[in-house]
Coordinates of C-alpha atoms in Angstrom, one line a residue:
M239 CA 71.8 -84.3 197.7
F240 CA 72.4 -83.3 194.0
A241 CA 75.4 -85.7 193.9
Y242 CA 73.2 -88.5 195.3
F243 CA 70.5 -87.8 192.6
I244 CA 73.1 -88.0 189.8
L245 CA 74.6 -91.2 191.2
S246 CA 71.1 -92.7 191.4
W247 CA 70.4 -91.9 187.8
I248 CA 73.8 -93.3 186.8
C249 CA 73.0 -96.6 188.6
V250 CA 69.6 -96.8 186.9
F251 CA 71.3 -96.1 183.5
V252 CA 73.9 -98.9 184.1
F253 CA 71.1 -101.2 185.3
I254 CA 69.1 -100.6 182.1
L255 CA 72.2 -101.2 180.0
C256 CA 72.9 -104.5 181.8
L257 CA 69.3 -105.6 181.1
K258 CA 69.8 -104.8 177.4
F259 CA 72.9 -107.0 177.3
R260 CA 71.3 -110.0 179.0
R261 CA 71.0 -113.2 177.0
P262 CA 67.5 -114.6 176.6
K263 CA 66.5 -117.8 178.3
N264 CA 68.2 -120.9 176.8
F265 CA 70.2 -118.6 174.5
P266 CA 73.7 -119.9 173.4
P267 CA 76.4 -119.1 175.9
G268 CA 79.3 -116.7 175.3
P269 CA 81.6 -114.2 176.9
T270 CA 80.3 -111.5 179.2
P271 CA 79.5 -108.3 177.3
L272 CA 80.5 -104.8 178.3
P273 CA 77.9 -102.0 178.4
I274 CA 77.7 -100.2 175.1
L275 CA 80.6 -102.1 173.5
G276 CA 79.2 -105.6 174.0
N277 CA 81.9 -108.1 173.0
L278 CA 83.7 -105.9 170.5
L279 CA 86.9 -106.1 172.5
N280 CA 86.8 -109.9 172.1
L281 CA 87.3 -109.5 168.4
S282 CA 90.3 -108.2 166.5
V283 CA 90.0 -106.5 163.1
D284 CA 93.0 -108.2 161.6
N285 CA 92.2 -111.8 162.5
P286 CA 88.6 -112.4 163.7
M287 CA 88.8 -116.1 162.5
R288 CA 91.4 -116.8 165.2
D289 CA 89.2 -115.1 167.8
L290 CA 86.1 -117.1 166.8
E291 CA 88.0 -120.3 167.0
R292 CA 89.3 -119.4 170.5
L293 CA 85.7 -118.7 171.6
R294 CA 84.5 -122.0 170.1
K295 CA 87.0 -123.9 172.3
S296 CA 85.5 -122.1 175.3
Y297 CA 81.8 -122.2 174.5
G298 CA 81.2 -125.0 172.0
N299 CA 79.9 -125.2 168.4
V300 CA 77.0 -122.8 169.0
Y301 CA 77.8 -119.6 171.0
S302 CA 76.8 -116.0 171.1
L303 CA 78.4 -112.5 171.1
F304 CA 77.1 -109.0 171.4
I305 CA 78.1 -106.5 168.7
G306 CA 77.1 -103.4 170.6
P307 CA 73.7 -104.2 172.1
K308 CA 72.9 -106.7 169.4
P309 CA 73.3 -110.4 170.1
I310 CA 74.6 -112.6 167.3
V311 CA 75.0 -116.4 167.2
V312 CA 78.1 -118.1 165.7
I313 CA 77.6 -121.7 164.5
N314 CA 80.5 -124.1 163.9
G315 CA 81.0 -127.6 162.6
V316 CA 79.1 -129.8 160.1
Q317 CA 76.4 -130.9 162.5
A318 CA 75.3 -127.4 163.5
L319 CA 75.5 -126.0 160.0
K320 CA 73.5 -128.9 158.5
E321 CA 70.8 -128.5 161.1
A322 CA 70.6 -124.7 160.5
M323 CA 71.0 -124.5 156.7
L324 CA 69.4 -127.7 155.5
T325 CA 67.1 -129.3 158.1
K326 CA 65.8 -125.9 159.2
G327 CA 66.8 -123.9 156.2
V328 CA 63.8 -121.6 156.0
D329 CA 64.0 -120.8 159.7
F330 CA 67.5 -119.4 159.1
A331 CA 67.0 -118.0 155.6
G332 CA 66.6 -114.3 156.6
R333 CA 69.2 -111.6 156.2
P334 CA 70.0 -108.8 158.7
Q335 CA 68.8 -105.5 157.3
D336 CA 70.2 -102.9 159.7
I337 CA 73.9 -103.1 158.8
L338 CA 76.2 -101.1 156.5
V339 CA 76.6 -103.7 153.7
T340 CA 72.9 -104.2 153.4
H341 CA 72.3 -100.4 153.3
L342 CA 75.0 -100.1 150.6
T343 CA 73.5 -102.8 148.4
E344 CA 69.9 -101.7 149.0
N345 CA 68.7 -105.3 149.5
G346 CA 70.2 -106.7 146.3
L347 CA 69.7 -110.4 145.6
V348 CA 72.4 -111.6 148.0
L349 CA 71.4 -109.5 151.0
A350 CA 67.6 -109.2 150.4
D351 CA 65.5 -110.6 153.3
Y352 CA 63.7 -113.9 152.9
G353 CA 60.3 -113.4 151.3
P354 CA 58.2 -113.4 148.0
S355 CA 60.3 -110.7 146.3
W356 CA 63.6 -112.4 147.1
K357 CA 62.2 -115.8 145.9
E358 CA 61.0 -114.3 142.6
Q359 CA 64.4 -112.6 142.0
R360 CA 66.4 -115.6 142.9
H361 CA 64.2 -117.9 140.8
F362 CA 64.8 -115.6 137.8
A363 CA 68.6 -115.5 138.4
V364 CA 68.9 -119.3 138.8
M365 CA 66.7 -120.2 135.8
T366 CA 68.2 -117.5 133.5
L367 CA 71.7 -118.7 134.3
W368 CA 70.6 -122.2 133.5
N369 CA 68.6 -121.5 130.4
F370 CA 71.2 -119.1 129.1
G371 CA 73.7 -121.8 128.7
L372 CA 75.0 -122.9 132.1
G373 CA 76.4 -126.4 131.7
T374 CA 76.0 -126.2 127.9
E375 CA 78.5 -125.8 125.1
S376 CA 77.3 -122.1 124.8
M377 CA 78.7 -121.3 128.3
E378 CA 81.8 -123.3 127.6
Q379 CA 82.6 -121.3 124.5
R380 CA 82.1 -118.0 126.4
I381 CA 84.6 -119.1 129.0
L382 CA 87.1 -120.5 126.5
R383 CA 86.8 -117.3 124.4
E384 CA 87.8 -115.1 127.3
L385 CA 90.6 -117.5 128.2
H386 CA 92.1 -116.8 124.8
F387 CA 92.8 -113.2 125.9
T388 CA 94.3 -114.4 129.2
M389 CA 96.7 -116.8 127.4
E390 CA 97.8 -113.9 125.1
T391 CA 98.7 -111.9 128.2
L392 CA 100.6 -114.9 129.7
E393 CA 102.5 -115.5 126.5
K394 CA 103.8 -112.0 126.7
S395 CA 105.1 -112.7 130.2
I396 CA 107.0 -115.9 129.4
G397 CA 110.4 -115.9 131.0
S398 CA 109.6 -113.1 133.4
T399 CA 107.8 -112.9 136.7
M400 CA 104.4 -111.3 137.1
N401 CA 101.8 -110.5 139.7
P402 CA 98.7 -112.5 138.6
Q403 CA 96.2 -110.5 140.7
F404 CA 95.0 -108.2 137.9
L405 CA 95.1 -111.0 135.4
F406 CA 92.6 -113.2 137.3
S407 CA 90.4 -110.2 138.3
N408 CA 90.2 -109.2 134.7
L409 CA 89.4 -112.8 133.6
A410 CA 86.7 -113.4 136.3
S411 CA 85.2 -110.0 135.7
N412 CA 85.0 -110.4 131.9
I413 CA 83.4 -113.9 132.1
I414 CA 80.6 -112.3 134.3
S415 CA 80.4 -109.4 131.9
L416 CA 79.9 -111.7 128.9
I417 CA 77.0 -113.4 130.7
V418 CA 75.4 -110.2 132.1
F419 CA 76.2 -107.6 129.4
G420 CA 77.0 -109.8 126.4
K421 CA 80.4 -108.1 126.0
R422 CA 83.9 -107.9 127.5
Y423 CA 85.9 -104.9 128.6
S424 CA 89.5 -104.0 128.1
C425 CA 91.5 -103.2 131.3
E426 CA 91.8 -99.6 130.1
D427 CA 88.0 -99.1 129.6
Q428 CA 86.8 -96.3 131.8
F429 CA 83.6 -98.1 132.7
F430 CA 85.6 -101.1 133.8
K431 CA 88.2 -99.1 135.8
E432 CA 85.5 -97.2 137.6
V433 CA 83.5 -100.3 138.5
V434 CA 86.7 -102.0 139.9
R435 CA 87.6 -98.9 141.9
C436 CA 84.1 -98.6 143.5
F437 CA 84.0 -102.4 144.3
T438 CA 87.5 -102.4 145.8
E439 CA 86.8 -99.4 148.1
N440 CA 83.5 -100.7 149.3
S441 CA 85.0 -104.1 149.9
K442 CA 87.5 -102.6 152.2
L443 CA 84.9 -100.4 154.0
S444 CA 82.5 -103.3 154.5
N445 CA 85.0 -105.3 156.5
G446 CA 86.8 -102.6 158.4
P447 CA 86.4 -100.9 161.7
W448 CA 84.0 -98.2 160.3
A449 CA 81.5 -100.8 159.2
M450 CA 81.6 -102.3 162.8
L451 CA 81.0 -98.8 164.2
Y452 CA 78.2 -98.2 161.7
D453 CA 76.5 -101.5 162.6
S454 CA 76.8 -101.1 166.4
T455 CA 76.2 -97.4 166.8
P456 CA 73.3 -96.1 164.7
I457 CA 73.6 -92.6 166.1
I458 CA 76.7 -91.9 164.1
R459 CA 75.3 -93.0 160.7
N460 CA 74.5 -89.5 159.4
L461 CA 77.9 -88.0 160.4
P462 CA 80.4 -87.3 157.6
L463 CA 82.6 -90.3 158.4
P464 CA 84.5 -92.6 156.0
F465 CA 81.6 -95.0 155.5
M466 CA 79.9 -92.2 153.6
K467 CA 82.3 -92.9 150.7
G468 CA 80.6 -96.2 150.3
F469 CA 77.3 -94.6 149.5
K470 CA 78.9 -92.2 147.0
N471 CA 80.5 -95.2 145.3
M472 CA 77.1 -97.0 145.1
E473 CA 75.6 -93.9 143.4
T474 CA 78.4 -94.0 140.9
L475 CA 77.9 -97.7 140.2
K476 CA 74.1 -97.3 139.8
K477 CA 74.6 -94.5 137.2
L478 CA 77.1 -96.6 135.3
I479 CA 74.8 -99.6 135.2
A480 CA 71.8 -97.4 134.3
G481 CA 73.8 -96.2 131.2
V482 CA 74.3 -99.8 130.1
I483 CA 70.6 -100.6 130.6
T484 CA 69.7 -97.6 128.4
E485 CA 72.0 -98.9 125.6
H486 CA 70.4 -102.4 125.8
R487 CA 66.9 -101.0 125.6
E488 CA 67.8 -99.2 122.4
T489 CA 69.2 -102.3 120.7
I490 CA 67.2 -105.2 122.2
V491 CA 65.3 -107.6 119.9
P492 CA 62.2 -108.9 121.9
G493 CA 62.3 -112.6 122.5
K494 CA 66.0 -112.9 121.4
P495 CA 68.0 -112.1 124.6
R496 CA 71.7 -111.7 124.2
D497 CA 72.5 -111.8 127.9
I498 CA 71.0 -111.7 131.4
L499 CA 70.2 -108.0 131.1
D500 CA 68.1 -108.6 128.0
C501 CA 66.3 -111.5 129.8
Y502 CA 65.4 -109.2 132.7
L503 CA 64.2 -106.4 130.3
D504 CA 62.0 -109.0 128.6
E505 CA 60.6 -110.0 132.0
L506 CA 59.9 -106.3 132.8
E507 CA 57.8 -106.0 129.6
K508 CA 55.8 -109.1 130.6
S509 CA 55.3 -108.2 134.3
D510 CA 52.3 -105.9 134.4
S511 CA 51.1 -107.2 137.8
D512 CA 51.3 -105.0 140.8
D513 CA 52.6 -107.9 142.8
S514 CA 55.7 -108.3 140.6
S515 CA 59.0 -107.6 142.2
F516 CA 60.6 -106.8 138.8
S517 CA 61.8 -103.2 138.4
E518 CA 64.7 -101.3 136.9
D519 CA 66.0 -100.6 140.5
K520 CA 66.0 -104.3 141.2
L521 CA 67.8 -105.0 137.9
V522 CA 70.6 -102.5 138.8
M523 CA 71.2 -104.2 142.1
L524 CA 71.0 -107.7 140.6
I525 CA 73.7 -106.8 138.1
L526 CA 75.9 -105.3 140.8
D527 CA 75.5 -108.4 143.0
L528 CA 76.4 -110.8 140.1
M529 CA 79.4 -108.7 139.1
F530 CA 80.8 -108.3 142.7
A531 CA 80.1 -111.9 143.8
G532 CA 81.3 -113.4 140.6
T533 CA 84.5 -111.4 140.3
D534 CA 85.9 -111.1 143.8
T535 CA 85.4 -114.7 145.0
S536 CA 86.5 -116.3 141.7
A537 CA 89.6 -114.1 141.4
N538 CA 90.7 -114.8 144.9
T539 CA 90.1 -118.5 144.6
L540 CA 92.2 -118.6 141.4
L541 CA 95.0 -116.6 143.2
S542 CA 95.0 -119.2 146.0
G543 CA 95.0 -122.0 143.4
F544 CA 98.0 -120.8 141.4
L545 CA 99.9 -120.0 144.6
Y546 CA 99.6 -123.7 145.6
L547 CA 100.3 -125.0 142.1
S548 CA 103.5 -122.9 141.7
T549 CA 104.8 -123.8 145.2
L550 CA 103.9 -127.5 144.9
P551 CA 105.3 -128.3 141.5
Q552 CA 104.8 -132.1 141.9
L553 CA 101.0 -131.5 142.2
Q554 CA 101.1 -129.2 139.1
E555 CA 102.9 -131.9 137.1
Q556 CA 100.5 -134.6 138.2
C557 CA 97.6 -132.5 137.0
Q558 CA 99.3 -131.8 133.7
Q559 CA 100.0 -135.5 133.1
E560 CA 96.3 -136.3 133.7
I561 CA 95.2 -133.4 131.5
D562 CA 97.5 -134.5 128.6
R563 CA 96.3 -138.1 128.9
V564 CA 92.6 -137.2 128.9
L565 CA 92.6 -134.5 126.2
G566 CA 95.1 -136.0 123.8
N567 CA 94.9 -134.1 120.5
K568 CA 91.6 -132.3 121.3
D569 CA 91.7 -128.5 120.8
H570 CA 90.2 -127.8 124.2
A571 CA 88.5 -129.4 127.2
S572 CA 84.8 -129.9 127.5
Y573 CA 83.0 -129.9 130.9
D574 CA 82.3 -133.6 130.6
D575 CA 86.1 -134.3 130.6
R576 CA 86.1 -133.6 134.4
H577 CA 84.7 -137.1 135.0
N578 CA 87.9 -138.5 133.6
M579 CA 90.2 -136.1 135.7
P580 CA 89.7 -137.2 139.3
F581 CA 93.1 -135.9 140.5
T582 CA 92.7 -132.5 138.8
L583 CA 89.2 -132.2 140.1
A584 CA 90.4 -133.1 143.6
V585 CA 93.0 -130.3 143.3
I586 CA 90.4 -127.7 142.2
H587 CA 88.1 -128.6 145.1
E588 CA 91.0 -128.6 147.6
V589 CA 91.9 -125.1 146.4
Q590 CA 88.3 -124.0 147.2
R591 CA 88.5 -125.7 150.6
T592 CA 91.8 -124.2 151.7
A593 CA 91.0 -120.8 150.1
N594 CA 87.8 -120.5 152.2
T595 CA 87.2 -117.3 150.2
V596 CA 84.0 -116.4 152.1
P597 CA 84.9 -117.4 155.6
F598 CA 81.7 -116.3 157.4
S599 CA 79.4 -117.0 154.4
V600 CA 76.8 -114.2 154.3
H601 CA 75.1 -113.4 157.6
H602 CA 71.8 -115.1 158.2
L603 CA 68.7 -114.1 160.3
T604 CA 66.1 -116.3 161.9
T605 CA 62.7 -115.9 160.3
K606 CA 60.9 -117.2 163.4
D607 CA 61.5 -118.5 166.9
T608 CA 63.4 -121.7 166.4
K609 CA 65.9 -124.0 168.0
L610 CA 69.5 -125.0 167.1
M611 CA 71.4 -127.8 168.8
G612 CA 69.0 -127.5 171.8
Y613 CA 69.3 -123.7 172.2
S614 CA 66.4 -121.3 171.7
L615 CA 66.9 -118.5 169.1
P616 CA 64.2 -115.8 168.9
K617 CA 63.0 -114.5 165.6
G618 CA 65.4 -111.9 164.2
T619 CA 68.6 -113.4 165.7
V620 CA 71.6 -112.7 163.5
V621 CA 73.5 -116.0 162.7
I622 CA 77.1 -116.2 161.4
P623 CA 78.2 -119.5 159.9
N624 CA 81.9 -120.1 160.6
M625 CA 82.9 -121.9 157.4
K626 CA 86.5 -122.5 158.5
S627 CA 85.2 -124.7 161.3
V628 CA 83.5 -126.9 158.6
L629 CA 86.2 -126.8 155.9
N630 CA 88.9 -127.7 158.5
E631 CA 86.9 -129.8 160.9
E632 CA 88.8 -132.7 162.5
G633 CA 87.2 -136.1 161.5
Q634 CA 85.8 -134.8 158.3
W635 CA 89.0 -134.6 156.3
K636 CA 92.1 -136.8 155.9
S637 CA 94.3 -133.7 156.2
P638 CA 92.1 -130.9 157.6
H639 CA 95.0 -128.4 158.2
E640 CA 97.1 -128.8 155.1
F641 CA 96.7 -128.7 151.3
N642 CA 96.2 -132.3 150.2
P643 CA 94.1 -133.4 147.2
E644 CA 93.7 -136.8 148.9
N645 CA 90.9 -135.1 150.9
F646 CA 88.7 -135.6 147.8
L647 CA 90.0 -139.0 146.6
N648 CA 89.0 -142.5 147.9
D649 CA 91.4 -145.4 148.1
E650 CA 90.8 -146.3 144.4
G651 CA 91.8 -142.8 143.4
E652 CA 88.2 -141.8 142.5
F653 CA 86.9 -138.3 143.1
V654 CA 84.6 -138.0 146.2
Q655 CA 83.0 -135.0 147.8
P656 CA 82.7 -135.1 151.6
E657 CA 79.5 -133.6 153.1
A658 CA 81.7 -131.0 154.9
F659 CA 82.6 -129.4 151.5
M660 CA 80.4 -126.2 151.8
P661 CA 82.3 -123.3 150.3
F662 CA 79.1 -122.0 148.8
C663 CA 77.2 -122.6 152.0
A664 CA 74.0 -124.7 151.8
G665 CA 70.2 -124.6 151.9
P666 CA 67.8 -121.9 150.5
R667 CA 70.5 -119.2 150.6
M668 CA 73.2 -121.3 148.9
C669 CA 75.1 -119.2 146.3
P670 CA 73.2 -119.3 143.0
G671 CA 76.4 -119.1 141.0
E672 CA 77.9 -122.3 142.4
R673 CA 77.7 -124.2 139.2
L674 CA 79.1 -121.3 137.1
A675 CA 82.0 -121.0 139.6
Q676 CA 82.8 -124.7 139.3
M677 CA 82.8 -124.5 135.5
N678 CA 85.1 -121.4 135.6
F679 CA 87.6 -123.1 137.9
F680 CA 87.7 -126.3 135.8
F681 CA 88.2 -124.6 132.4
I682 CA 90.6 -122.0 133.7
I683 CA 92.9 -124.4 135.5
V684 CA 92.8 -127.1 132.9
T685 CA 93.4 -124.7 130.0
L686 CA 96.2 -122.8 131.6
L687 CA 98.0 -125.9 132.9
R688 CA 97.8 -127.6 129.6
K689 CA 99.9 -124.8 127.9
F690 CA 101.9 -123.2 130.7
K691 CA 104.1 -124.1 133.6
F692 CA 103.9 -121.8 136.7
I693 CA 107.0 -121.5 138.8
W694 CA 107.7 -120.0 142.2
P695 CA 110.6 -117.6 141.6
E696 CA 113.9 -118.6 143.3
D697 CA 114.3 -115.1 144.8
A698 CA 110.7 -114.9 146.1
G699 CA 111.5 -116.5 149.5
E700 CA 109.1 -118.8 151.4
P701 CA 105.5 -118.5 150.2
D702 CA 103.0 -117.0 152.7
Y703 CA 99.7 -119.0 152.7
T704 CA 98.2 -116.8 155.5
P705 CA 95.1 -115.1 154.0
V706 CA 94.5 -111.4 154.0
M707 CA 91.1 -110.4 155.5
G708 CA 88.5 -108.5 153.5
V709 CA 84.9 -109.1 152.5
T710 CA 86.5 -112.2 151.0
L711 CA 89.8 -113.8 151.9
S712 CA 92.7 -113.4 149.5
P713 CA 96.4 -114.5 149.4
H714 CA 99.2 -112.0 150.1
P715 CA 100.4 -110.4 146.8
Y716 CA 102.9 -112.7 145.1
R717 CA 104.7 -113.1 141.8
I718 CA 105.1 -116.2 139.7
K719 CA 107.2 -117.1 136.7
V720 CA 105.5 -118.3 133.5
Q721 CA 107.0 -120.8 131.0
L722 CA 105.6 -122.6 128.0
R723 CA 105.4 -126.3 128.6
T724 CA 107.8 -128.3 126.5
T725 CA 104.9 -130.5 125.2
Q726 CA 103.5 -127.3 123.5

């Protein structure tokens, strides 16, 4: 009798679990989930992009998975992404709040949910970047000034091989530091080293198996498991940034901002409304968002770019010929020069397309009951854009699966940008730093190619273009040889 009672309760428990894992009516199709695990076994930690592509072939451009008991929807292809991010942008403008990376960042600008507070903070970030010099000679000079230090480092490496990873991380980080803090940091600076350490460790945590367990199994979140290291790192980062804010408060001249931090402090002084979202806590998280997003993605894109340039020397030489022709005897490039460099511009955009640095964008959340490609998505549905499906979509590109600048050139050799070029996503949650990133890539690649030649070492073997998974994608570590160009 007792055994029968236990068996009955087990059956009821399994039945309840099965109900929790049922897809709502007219919900996108997908593989059958297992109780408790959902579809976790359908995904591998080392190469989820391959698994998502396999599922796309089975279930179409819009399908669903269960991560634990939570259903998520994966969207693929230009048509589905345009409908979600542009046509119905506000419907898909939310962010999931109950996951590790959101808890770590405490709803910073990138991961804050859609609403008045996020709108106010984003408006400040976009307008301050623009008013502070984005697209003007002021911003150009900041980038070129930092490039001077990079070229000094490269000159010391002439004739030898080097790993460019730290070089580009330092370059990208200091360009952001100049904009945010008004100063640069040497690689030996203790503040800089500690920030890099915390970012690196949290980046690995946020994309690893412990993050997946944290997201799918809330009961374990207070246990002393490895993800707790992420929260300790965030406390360290907040203390470091709080120290910089204190320094700025002591030296700020009202109405004469030196950097974004000063601009925010000015805004704090003006914001006496109870409805204002401006606070010192929000300032700390905004700074951390700008630093992480601006450093990691830019550095990894540059690493991919110089991997291709060094292993495809004919493309490098063609860029250099165009750069020499356009710049002539000018001391340096200006951003307007890009209009006369269609091939170089095509190479830069092709690097971004093939690098696909943020392969799943940042997860979205439906803000209300909505429809996508005929399917019904309830409010609060987590949505993952598969950017690889867009940046490599058949029919959208001349050469979708290989590195080819012709993807961005028409028959007359003029630069064109296909609608499928969405490395910064699209719509209301499009990356606010897109224009700054484009400026960085242009000045860095043009300036370095004008002076140096980058060579794949003879003893380095065949290059490996397969990306390494993380919060962002990066190339496998590699070494390149640096030479001064004979024209210099």
